[in-house]
Amino acid sequence: LLGFPISPKVLRAEDRDSKPASVVFHITTQPKHGYVVNLGRGNNSVVTFSQADIDDLHICYVLRNDENA
């Protein structure tokens, strides 16, 4: 599997009144050539994750083996 970490340099949201763990992203359209995983929760795809997950480098985009992207 080929995975690419999603770092805070690529994706960052802030709310002055909230901690990073409370800032949550929701994937509304699944990626065409792969899926998103939270390495802190295993290798299954996820549809939600927090800014804290990104800050801890737990979020990765994984290309499917059969895709030619």
JSON list of C-alpha atoms in Angstrom, two decimals:
[
{"chain": "A", "resi": 1, "resn": "LEU", "atom": "CA", "xyz": [0.00, 0.00, 0.00]},
{"chain": "A", "resi": 2, "resn": "LEU", "atom": "CA", "xyz": [1.12, 3.50, -0.78]},
{"chain": "A", "resi": 3, "resn": "GLY", "atom": "CA", "xyz": [0.03, 6.10, 1.77]},
{"chain": "A", "resi": 4, "resn": "PHE", "atom": "CA", "xyz": [0.56, 9.83, 2.05]},
{"chain": "A", "resi": 5, "resn": "PRO", "atom": "CA", "xyz": [0.34, 11.58, 5.43]},
{"chain": "A", "resi": 6, "resn": "ILE", "atom": "CA", "xyz": [-1.98, 14.57, 5.65]},
{"chain": "A", "resi": 7, "resn": "SER", "atom": "CA", "xyz": [0.01, 17.07, 7.70]},
{"chain": "A", "resi": 8, "resn": "PRO", "atom": "CA", "xyz": [-1.02, 20.37, 9.31]},
{"chain": "A", "resi": 9, "resn": "LYS", "atom": "CA", "xyz": [0.87, 22.11, 6.49]},
{"chain": "A", "resi": 10, "resn": "VAL", "atom": "CA", "xyz": [-1.69, 20.68, 4.03]},
{"chain": "A", "resi": 11, "resn": "LEU", "atom": "CA", "xyz": [-4.89, 20.77, 6.10]},
{"chain": "A", "resi": 12, "resn": "ARG", "atom": "CA", "xyz": [-5.45, 23.00, 9.11]},
{"chain": "A", "resi": 13, "resn": "ALA", "atom": "CA", "xyz": [-8.53, 24.51, 10.71]},
{"chain": "A", "resi": 14, "resn": "GLU", "atom": "CA", "xyz": [-8.62, 26.55, 13.89]},
{"chain": "A", "resi": 15, "resn": "ASP", "atom": "CA", "xyz": [-11.31, 27.78, 16.22]},
{"chain": "A", "resi": 16, "resn": "ARG", "atom": "CA", "xyz": [-10.16, 30.03, 19.05]},
{"chain": "A", "resi": 17, "resn": "ASP", "atom": "CA", "xyz": [-12.80, 28.59, 21.38]},
{"chain": "A", "resi": 18, "resn": "SER", "atom": "CA", "xyz": [-12.05, 24.90, 20.68]},
{"chain": "A", "resi": 19, "resn": "LYS", "atom": "CA", "xyz": [-9.19, 22.49, 21.23]},
{"chain": "A", "resi": 20, "resn": "PRO", "atom": "CA", "xyz": [-7.82, 20.70, 18.13]},
{"chain": "A", "resi": 21, "resn": "ALA", "atom": "CA", "xyz": [-9.55, 17.47, 19.20]},
{"chain": "A", "resi": 22, "resn": "SER", "atom": "CA", "xyz": [-12.90, 19.29, 18.96]},
{"chain": "A", "resi": 23, "resn": "VAL", "atom": "CA", "xyz": [-12.32, 20.55, 15.41]},
{"chain": "A", "resi": 24, "resn": "VAL", "atom": "CA", "xyz": [-13.71, 17.70, 13.30]},
{"chain": "A", "resi": 25, "resn": "PHE", "atom": "CA", "xyz": [-13.55, 17.11, 9.55]},
{"chain": "A", "resi": 26, "resn": "HIS", "atom": "CA", "xyz": [-16.23, 15.05, 7.75]},
{"chain": "A", "resi": 27, "resn": "ILE", "atom": "CA", "xyz": [-15.54, 13.44, 4.36]},
{"chain": "A", "resi": 28, "resn": "THR", "atom": "CA", "xyz": [-18.71, 13.92, 2.32]},
{"chain": "A", "resi": 29, "resn": "THR", "atom": "CA", "xyz": [-17.46, 12.45, -0.98]},
{"chain": "A", "resi": 30, "resn": "GLN", "atom": "CA", "xyz": [-15.18, 9.43, -0.94]},
{"chain": "A", "resi": 31, "resn": "PRO", "atom": "CA", "xyz": [-11.83, 9.81, -2.73]},
{"chain": "A", "resi": 32, "resn": "LYS", "atom": "CA", "xyz": [-11.81, 8.38, -6.24]},
{"chain": "A", "resi": 33, "resn": "HIS", "atom": "CA", "xyz": [-8.47, 6.54, -6.16]},
{"chain": "A", "resi": 34, "resn": "GLY", "atom": "CA", "xyz": [-8.07, 5.57, -2.53]},
{"chain": "A", "resi": 35, "resn": "TYR", "atom": "CA", "xyz": [-9.28, 6.09, 1.01]},
{"chain": "A", "resi": 36, "resn": "VAL", "atom": "CA", "xyz": [-8.41, 7.95, 4.21]},
{"chain": "A", "resi": 37, "resn": "VAL", "atom": "CA", "xyz": [-7.21, 6.10, 7.31]},
{"chain": "A", "resi": 38, "resn": "ASN", "atom": "CA", "xyz": [-6.57, 7.12, 10.91]},
{"chain": "A", "resi": 39, "resn": "LEU", "atom": "CA", "xyz": [-3.41, 5.23, 11.88]},
{"chain": "A", "resi": 40, "resn": "GLY", "atom": "CA", "xyz": [-4.33, 5.71, 15.53]},
{"chain": "A", "resi": 41, "resn": "ARG", "atom": "CA", "xyz": [-7.38, 3.49, 14.92]},
{"chain": "A", "resi": 42, "resn": "GLY", "atom": "CA", "xyz": [-5.98, 0.84, 12.59]},
{"chain": "A", "resi": 43, "resn": "ASN", "atom": "CA", "xyz": [-6.08, 0.48, 8.80]},
{"chain": "A", "resi": 44, "resn": "ASN", "atom": "CA", "xyz": [-9.82, 0.85, 8.16]},
{"chain": "A", "resi": 45, "resn": "SER", "atom": "CA", "xyz": [-11.08, 3.83, 6.20]},
{"chain": "A", "resi": 46, "resn": "VAL", "atom": "CA", "xyz": [-12.61, 6.72, 8.13]},
{"chain": "A", "resi": 47, "resn": "VAL", "atom": "CA", "xyz": [-15.07, 9.47, 7.26]},
{"chain": "A", "resi": 48, "resn": "THR", "atom": "CA", "xyz": [-14.36, 11.73, 10.26]},
{"chain": "A", "resi": 49, "resn": "PHE", "atom": "CA", "xyz": [-11.17, 12.85, 11.96]},
{"chain": "A", "resi": 50, "resn": "SER", "atom": "CA", "xyz": [-10.02, 15.77, 14.07]},
{"chain": "A", "resi": 51, "resn": "GLN", "atom": "CA", "xyz": [-7.40, 18.48, 13.74]},
{"chain": "A", "resi": 52, "resn": "ALA", "atom": "CA", "xyz": [-5.60, 16.76, 16.64]},
{"chain": "A", "resi": 53, "resn": "ASP", "atom": "CA", "xyz": [-5.41, 13.58, 14.51]},
{"chain": "A", "resi": 54, "resn": "ILE", "atom": "CA", "xyz": [-3.80, 15.62, 11.73]},
{"chain": "A", "resi": 55, "resn": "ASP", "atom": "CA", "xyz": [-1.44, 17.37, 14.15]},
{"chain": "A", "resi": 56, "resn": "ASP", "atom": "CA", "xyz": [-0.34, 13.93, 15.45]},
{"chain": "A", "resi": 57, "resn": "LEU", "atom": "CA", "xyz": [0.20, 12.72, 11.83]},
{"chain": "A", "resi": 58, "resn": "HIS", "atom": "CA", "xyz": [-2.36, 9.94, 12.23]},
{"chain": "A", "resi": 59, "resn": "ILE", "atom": "CA", "xyz": [-4.28, 10.72, 9.01]},
{"chain": "A", "resi": 60, "resn": "CYS", "atom": "CA", "xyz": [-3.12, 9.25, 5.68]},
{"chain": "A", "resi": 61, "resn": "TYR", "atom": "CA", "xyz": [-4.50, 9.04, 2.17]},
{"chain": "A", "resi": 62, "resn": "VAL", "atom": "CA", "xyz": [-3.93, 5.52, 0.84]},
{"chain": "A", "resi": 63, "resn": "LEU", "atom": "CA", "xyz": [-3.95, 4.72, -2.88]},
{"chain": "A", "resi": 64, "resn": "ARG", "atom": "CA", "xyz": [-5.71, 1.53, -3.91]},
{"chain": "A", "resi": 65, "resn": "ASN", "atom": "CA", "xyz": [-3.42, -1.08, -5.46]},
{"chain": "A", "resi": 66, "resn": "ASP", "atom": "CA", "xyz": [-5.58, -1.37, -8.57]},
{"chain": "A", "resi": 67, "resn": "GLU", "atom": "CA", "xyz": [-5.68, 2.38, -9.26]},
{"chain": "A", "resi": 68, "resn": "ASN", "atom": "CA", "xyz": [-3.45, 4.04, -11.82]},
{"chain": "A", "resi": 69, "resn": "ALA", "atom": "CA", "xyz": [-3.54, 7.54, -10.34]}
]
